[in-house]
Amino acid sequence: MQRFIKTPAGFVGSLVMLSGVALSGITLSGAVQAANETLTSVKTDTTIILDGMAESAWDNAPELRVQLDNLPYKANNYGGMTRVSVQLKSLYDENFVYFLVEYDDATKSLARYPWEKQADGSWKQLKDKDQTGHDNVYYEDKLAFFWDINARGFAKKGCDVACHMQDDDGKINGFDQKGQAPGRKYTREGQTIDMWHWKSVRMNPVGVIDDQFVDSVNDPSVNSNWGRHGDSKTGGGYVDNVNAEKTGPAFMNRSQGNVDGFTITPSQKTPFVDTFKPGDRIPGIMSEAFTGSRGDIWAKGEWQDGRWTIEIKRALVTIGENADVQDVQFSDLSQAYSFGVSVFDNSQIDHLYHEGAYDLIFK
């Protein structure tokens, strides 16, 4: 196996772009480590049930531990983790590849912008933005993978190869007048990166990952998120739960407490009727599983005793619309596939990251 050296700029800010803002170029750790650690996927003939509980088949897969101990910036209201060890395993069969992700998280964070009834009978959507205009209080736990498709330099630097910082005045690695980092994610012409974004509130209850990608678009008039896009879809997604007057929720769950009370799913969705008392909360988001290429990664996470366990399943080779440029294709099992992983502890963009990239290999 060829040895790479992790560079200090490796993964900083690389996953911040999942919410549309990059903060790369800020390196909080100068440690340089060899980056030839690999995640080995082992063939299995066992049916893997996606339920967030590791069945015995996972015992046959070797574990890769990835230390995440950097944050891209110091949010003034961030109360989450500052370091975490992520344990990764992988299995595959004739058609699919599976991943098991486990990491400790003392808090199960699902209160993403909920509506809360006030003492005067009105409803307030809870938010608490930090100095960059992003939330670390009323948000959700998330996990992200970035997979190299054909981005030059990814195997050494990870997603930092697609991070571009620029202020309005053209300066690099700064903040604009509102304190918001204006950097955006985009690649070189003709290059793309696959982005898997597991979201504990918006996607976990409906069993899929938000499948996205990064390409070379660098003009916000063409795409407001620059190079970051959702994969092609035929339906589904998530929308804010707000009435036409923007004074309260439009819908609620038939059974209160469904999926921890912070997501409205299709089977539970019903028009909002206010029979609630002050302090009660209603979900701020309504979710439905994506269909089409954006919904071709299935996942289920469970939090128990201070620990997230997430199981992921995807076809080795996807065949959806634009799959050749939007998805990493595990078509050659003799090849190594470079990736990075990051954890968001109840944060919109602030995240725990590692430097450089790791490799997935098949055995």
Coordinates of C-alpha atoms in Angstrom, one line a residue:
M1 CA 0.0 0.0 0.0
Q2 CA 1.4 3.4 -1.0
R3 CA 1.9 5.7 2.0
F4 CA 0.6 9.2 2.1
I5 CA 1.3 11.9 4.6
K6 CA -1.6 13.7 6.1
T7 CA -1.3 17.4 5.6
P8 CA -2.4 19.9 8.3
A9 CA -4.8 21.5 5.9
G10 CA -6.3 18.1 5.0
F11 CA -9.9 18.0 6.2
V12 CA -10.5 21.4 7.8
G13 CA -13.7 22.9 6.5
S14 CA -14.2 20.1 4.1
L15 CA -17.6 19.1 5.5
V16 CA -18.7 22.5 6.7
M17 CA -20.0 23.0 3.2
L18 CA -22.8 20.6 3.8
S19 CA -24.7 23.6 5.1
G20 CA -23.3 25.9 2.4
V21 CA -20.4 27.6 4.2
A22 CA -16.7 26.7 4.3
L23 CA -14.2 27.6 7.0
S24 CA -11.2 25.8 5.7
G25 CA -7.7 27.1 6.0
I26 CA -8.0 27.3 9.8
T27 CA -5.8 24.5 11.1
L28 CA -6.1 23.9 14.8
S29 CA -3.9 20.8 15.0
G30 CA -0.4 20.6 13.5
A31 CA -0.1 16.9 13.9
V32 CA 1.2 15.1 10.8
Q33 CA 0.4 11.4 10.6
A34 CA 0.7 8.7 8.0
A35 CA -2.6 8.4 6.2
N36 CA -2.4 4.8 4.9
E37 CA -4.9 3.4 7.4
T38 CA -7.5 1.5 5.5
L39 CA -11.1 0.3 6.1
T40 CA -11.3 -3.2 4.9
S41 CA -14.7 -4.4 3.6
V42 CA -15.2 -8.2 4.0
K43 CA -17.6 -10.2 1.9
T44 CA -20.6 -11.6 3.6
D45 CA -23.6 -13.9 2.8
T46 CA -25.6 -12.6 5.8
T47 CA -28.6 -10.3 5.2
I48 CA -27.8 -7.1 7.0
I49 CA -30.9 -5.5 8.6
L50 CA -30.7 -1.7 8.8
D51 CA -31.9 -1.2 12.4
G52 CA -29.0 0.6 14.1
M53 CA -28.1 -2.5 16.0
A54 CA -25.0 -4.5 15.0
E55 CA -25.8 -8.1 14.2
S56 CA -23.2 -10.9 14.6
A57 CA -22.1 -10.6 11.0
W58 CA -20.3 -7.4 11.8
D59 CA -17.9 -9.4 14.1
N60 CA -16.2 -10.7 11.0
A61 CA -15.2 -7.2 9.7
P62 CA -12.0 -5.5 11.0
E63 CA -12.5 -2.1 12.6
L64 CA -10.9 1.2 11.7
R65 CA -10.8 3.9 14.4
V66 CA -10.7 7.4 13.1
Q67 CA -9.9 10.2 15.6
L68 CA -11.7 13.4 15.1
D69 CA -10.3 16.1 17.3
N70 CA -10.5 19.4 15.3
L71 CA -13.2 22.0 15.0
P72 CA -13.1 24.5 12.1
Y73 CA -14.0 27.5 14.3
K74 CA -15.0 28.5 17.8
A75 CA -18.7 29.1 17.9
N76 CA -19.8 31.3 20.7
N77 CA -22.6 28.9 21.7
Y78 CA -21.2 25.5 20.8
G79 CA -21.7 23.0 23.6
G80 CA -20.9 19.8 21.7
M81 CA -18.0 17.5 21.7
T82 CA -14.4 18.6 21.0
R83 CA -13.1 15.2 20.2
V84 CA -14.5 11.7 19.4
S85 CA -13.3 8.4 18.1
V86 CA -15.4 7.0 15.3
Q87 CA -15.4 3.2 14.8
L88 CA -16.0 2.0 11.2
K89 CA -16.6 -1.4 9.7
S90 CA -17.7 -2.5 6.3
L91 CA -19.2 -5.6 4.6
Y92 CA -20.3 -6.3 1.1
D93 CA -22.1 -8.9 -1.0
E94 CA -22.7 -9.4 -4.7
N95 CA -24.8 -6.2 -5.0
F96 CA -24.3 -3.9 -2.0
V97 CA -21.7 -2.4 0.4
Y98 CA -22.6 -1.9 4.0
F99 CA -21.1 0.4 6.7
L100 CA -21.3 0.3 10.5
V101 CA -20.5 3.5 12.2
E102 CA -20.3 3.9 16.0
Y103 CA -19.3 6.7 18.2
D104 CA -19.9 8.1 21.7
D105 CA -22.2 11.1 22.0
A106 CA -23.4 12.0 25.5
T107 CA -26.4 13.9 24.1
K108 CA -29.1 12.7 21.7
S109 CA -29.8 16.0 19.8
L110 CA -33.0 16.1 17.9
A111 CA -34.6 19.4 18.7
R112 CA -34.0 21.0 15.3
Y113 CA -35.9 24.4 15.2
P114 CA -38.9 23.1 17.1
W115 CA -42.0 25.2 17.6
E116 CA -42.7 25.9 21.3
K117 CA -46.0 27.2 22.7
Q118 CA -45.5 30.4 24.8
A119 CA -47.3 31.5 27.9
D120 CA -49.4 34.0 26.0
G121 CA -50.6 31.2 23.6
S122 CA -48.5 32.2 20.7
W123 CA -45.9 29.8 19.1
K124 CA -42.2 30.5 18.8
Q125 CA -39.7 28.6 16.6
L126 CA -36.6 28.1 18.7
K127 CA -33.3 29.2 17.2
D128 CA -30.0 30.4 18.6
K129 CA -27.5 31.4 15.9
D130 CA -23.8 31.8 16.6
Q131 CA -21.5 34.6 15.3
T132 CA -21.5 33.1 11.8
G133 CA -25.3 32.9 11.6
H134 CA -25.5 29.1 12.2
D135 CA -27.1 27.1 15.0
N136 CA -25.4 24.9 17.6
V137 CA -28.3 24.8 20.1
Y138 CA -31.5 23.9 18.3
Y139 CA -30.2 21.6 15.7
E140 CA -29.5 17.9 15.2
D141 CA -26.7 15.3 15.3
K142 CA -25.3 14.5 11.8
L143 CA -22.6 12.3 10.2
A144 CA -21.0 12.8 6.8
F145 CA -18.8 10.9 4.4
F146 CA -17.0 12.5 1.4
W147 CA -15.9 10.1 -1.3
D148 CA -13.5 10.9 -4.1
I149 CA -14.8 10.4 -7.6
N150 CA -12.1 12.1 -9.6
A151 CA -10.9 15.1 -7.6
R152 CA -7.1 15.5 -8.1
G153 CA -5.3 15.4 -4.8
F154 CA -8.1 14.0 -2.7
A155 CA -6.1 10.9 -1.7
K156 CA -3.6 13.1 0.2
K157 CA -5.6 16.1 1.3
G158 CA -9.2 14.8 1.5
C159 CA -12.0 17.2 0.8
D160 CA -9.8 20.2 1.3
V161 CA -9.0 20.0 -2.4
A162 CA -12.4 21.4 -3.1
C163 CA -12.5 24.2 -0.4
H164 CA -12.4 27.8 -1.7
M165 CA -12.4 30.7 0.7
Q166 CA -12.9 34.2 -0.6
D167 CA -14.2 37.4 1.0
D168 CA -16.2 40.0 -0.8
D169 CA -13.0 42.0 -1.3
G170 CA -11.1 39.0 -2.7
K171 CA -9.1 38.1 0.5
I172 CA -8.7 34.5 1.5
N173 CA -9.7 32.8 4.8
G174 CA -11.6 35.6 6.3
F175 CA -15.1 36.6 7.4
D176 CA -17.5 39.0 5.8
Q177 CA -18.9 42.0 7.5
K178 CA -21.7 39.9 9.1
G179 CA -19.1 37.5 10.5
Q180 CA -20.1 34.8 8.1
A181 CA -17.5 32.8 6.3
P182 CA -18.1 33.4 2.5
G183 CA -16.1 30.4 1.3
R184 CA -17.8 27.8 -0.9
K185 CA -17.1 24.3 -2.1
Y186 CA -16.3 23.6 -5.7
T187 CA -13.8 21.4 -7.6
R188 CA -11.7 21.8 -10.7
E189 CA -13.5 21.6 -14.1
G190 CA -14.7 18.1 -14.8
Q191 CA -14.1 16.8 -11.2
T192 CA -16.6 15.7 -8.6
I193 CA -16.8 14.5 -5.0
D194 CA -19.6 12.3 -3.6
M195 CA -21.2 13.5 -0.4
W196 CA -23.2 11.3 2.0
H197 CA -25.0 13.3 4.7
W198 CA -26.8 11.4 7.4
K199 CA -29.2 13.6 9.4
S200 CA -30.7 12.4 12.6
V201 CA -33.9 14.5 12.3
R202 CA -34.4 15.2 8.6
M203 CA -33.5 11.8 7.1
N204 CA -33.0 9.1 9.8
P205 CA -36.8 8.7 10.5
V206 CA -37.4 8.0 6.8
G207 CA -34.4 5.6 6.5
V208 CA -32.2 7.3 3.9
I209 CA -29.1 9.4 3.6
D210 CA -29.2 12.8 1.8
D211 CA -27.0 11.9 -1.2
Q212 CA -25.2 15.0 -2.6
F213 CA -22.2 15.9 -4.7
V214 CA -19.7 18.7 -5.3
D215 CA -18.8 19.8 -8.8
S216 CA -17.0 22.8 -10.4
V217 CA -19.8 25.4 -10.3
N218 CA -18.2 28.5 -8.8
D219 CA -20.8 31.1 -9.6
P220 CA -23.5 31.8 -7.0
S221 CA -25.8 33.2 -9.7
V222 CA -25.8 29.7 -11.3
N223 CA -26.2 27.8 -8.0
S224 CA -26.6 29.5 -4.6
N225 CA -24.6 26.7 -3.0
W226 CA -21.8 27.0 -5.6
G227 CA -20.5 23.5 -6.3
R228 CA -22.7 21.7 -3.8
H229 CA -25.8 20.0 -5.2
G230 CA -28.3 17.3 -4.3
D231 CA -28.3 14.2 -6.5
S232 CA -31.0 13.9 -9.1
K233 CA -34.3 13.0 -7.5
T234 CA -37.8 12.1 -8.5
G235 CA -39.5 13.0 -5.2
G236 CA -39.3 13.3 -1.5
G237 CA -37.3 15.5 0.7
Y238 CA -37.7 17.8 3.7
V239 CA -39.5 21.1 4.2
D240 CA -40.1 23.5 7.1
N241 CA -43.3 23.0 9.0
V242 CA -44.7 26.5 9.0
N243 CA -48.1 28.0 8.4
A244 CA -48.8 30.6 5.7
E245 CA -48.7 33.4 8.1
K246 CA -45.3 32.1 9.5
T247 CA -46.8 32.3 13.0
G248 CA -46.7 28.7 13.9
P249 CA -46.7 25.1 12.7
A250 CA -48.9 24.0 9.8
F251 CA -49.0 20.3 10.7
M252 CA -48.3 17.9 13.6
N253 CA -48.0 14.2 14.2
R254 CA -51.1 12.2 14.9
S255 CA -49.3 10.5 17.7
Q256 CA -47.4 12.9 19.9
G257 CA -43.8 11.7 20.6
N258 CA -43.5 9.9 17.3
V259 CA -39.8 9.6 16.3
D260 CA -38.9 11.6 19.4
G261 CA -41.4 14.3 18.5
F262 CA -39.1 16.3 16.2
T263 CA -39.9 15.0 12.8
I264 CA -43.2 14.8 11.0
T265 CA -43.3 11.8 8.7
P266 CA -45.9 11.0 6.0
S267 CA -47.7 8.3 7.9
Q268 CA -48.1 10.7 10.9
K269 CA -48.7 14.0 9.2
T270 CA -52.0 15.7 10.1
P271 CA -53.2 19.4 10.1
F272 CA -52.2 21.3 13.2
V273 CA -54.9 21.7 15.9
D274 CA -53.8 23.7 18.9
T275 CA -54.8 21.8 22.0
F276 CA -51.4 22.3 23.6
K277 CA -50.2 23.9 26.8
P278 CA -47.3 26.4 27.2
G279 CA -43.9 24.6 26.9
D280 CA -45.2 21.9 24.5
R281 CA -43.2 21.5 21.3
I282 CA -44.2 20.6 17.7
P283 CA -41.6 19.5 15.0
G284 CA -40.2 22.2 12.9
I285 CA -39.5 19.9 9.9
M286 CA -41.5 17.5 7.7
S287 CA -39.6 14.7 6.0
E288 CA -40.3 12.2 3.3
A289 CA -37.7 9.7 1.8
F290 CA -36.0 10.9 -1.3
T291 CA -36.7 8.9 -4.4
G292 CA -34.4 8.7 -7.4
S293 CA -30.6 9.0 -7.1
R294 CA -30.7 11.3 -4.1
G295 CA -32.4 8.5 -2.1
D296 CA -30.3 5.5 -3.2
I297 CA -28.4 5.2 0.1
W298 CA -30.3 3.6 3.0
A299 CA -29.4 4.1 6.6
K300 CA -30.7 3.7 10.2
G301 CA -29.2 5.2 13.3
E302 CA -30.0 4.4 16.9
W303 CA -28.8 6.3 20.0
Q304 CA -28.6 4.3 23.2
D305 CA -26.6 4.8 26.4
G306 CA -24.7 7.7 25.1
R307 CA -23.7 6.1 21.8
W308 CA -24.8 6.4 18.1
T309 CA -24.8 3.2 16.0
I310 CA -25.6 3.8 12.3
E311 CA -25.9 1.1 9.6
I312 CA -25.6 2.2 6.0
K313 CA -26.4 0.3 2.7
R314 CA -25.7 1.3 -0.9
A315 CA -25.4 -0.5 -4.2
L316 CA -21.8 -1.2 -5.2
V317 CA -22.7 0.4 -8.5
T318 CA -25.6 2.8 -8.8
I319 CA -27.6 3.2 -12.0
G320 CA -29.7 6.3 -11.3
E321 CA -29.8 9.5 -13.4
N322 CA -26.3 11.1 -13.6
A323 CA -24.9 8.4 -11.4
D324 CA -21.6 8.4 -13.3
V325 CA -20.8 11.9 -12.1
Q326 CA -22.7 12.1 -8.8
D327 CA -21.8 8.8 -7.2
V328 CA -18.6 7.0 -6.3
Q329 CA -18.8 3.6 -8.1
F330 CA -17.4 0.6 -6.3
S331 CA -17.1 -1.2 -9.6
D332 CA -13.5 -2.5 -9.3
L333 CA -13.1 -4.4 -6.0
S334 CA -9.3 -4.4 -6.5
Q335 CA -9.2 -0.6 -6.2
A336 CA -8.8 1.6 -3.1
Y337 CA -11.5 4.3 -2.6
S338 CA -10.5 7.4 -0.7
F339 CA -12.9 9.0 1.8
G340 CA -13.2 11.3 4.8
V341 CA -15.7 11.2 7.7
S342 CA -16.9 13.9 10.0
V343 CA -19.3 14.2 13.0
F344 CA -21.7 17.1 13.7
D345 CA -22.7 17.2 17.4
N346 CA -25.9 19.2 17.4
S347 CA -24.4 21.7 15.0
Q348 CA -25.3 23.2 11.7
I349 CA -21.8 23.6 10.2
D350 CA -19.3 23.3 13.1
H351 CA -18.0 19.7 13.0
L352 CA -15.3 17.4 14.2
Y353 CA -12.9 16.4 11.4
H354 CA -9.7 14.6 10.7
E355 CA -6.9 15.5 8.4
G356 CA -6.1 13.8 5.1
A357 CA -8.0 10.9 3.7
Y358 CA -8.5 7.2 4.4
D359 CA -8.9 4.3 2.0
L360 CA -11.7 1.7 1.6
I361 CA -10.5 -1.6 0.2
F362 CA -12.3 -4.9 -0.5
K363 CA -11.2 -8.3 0.6

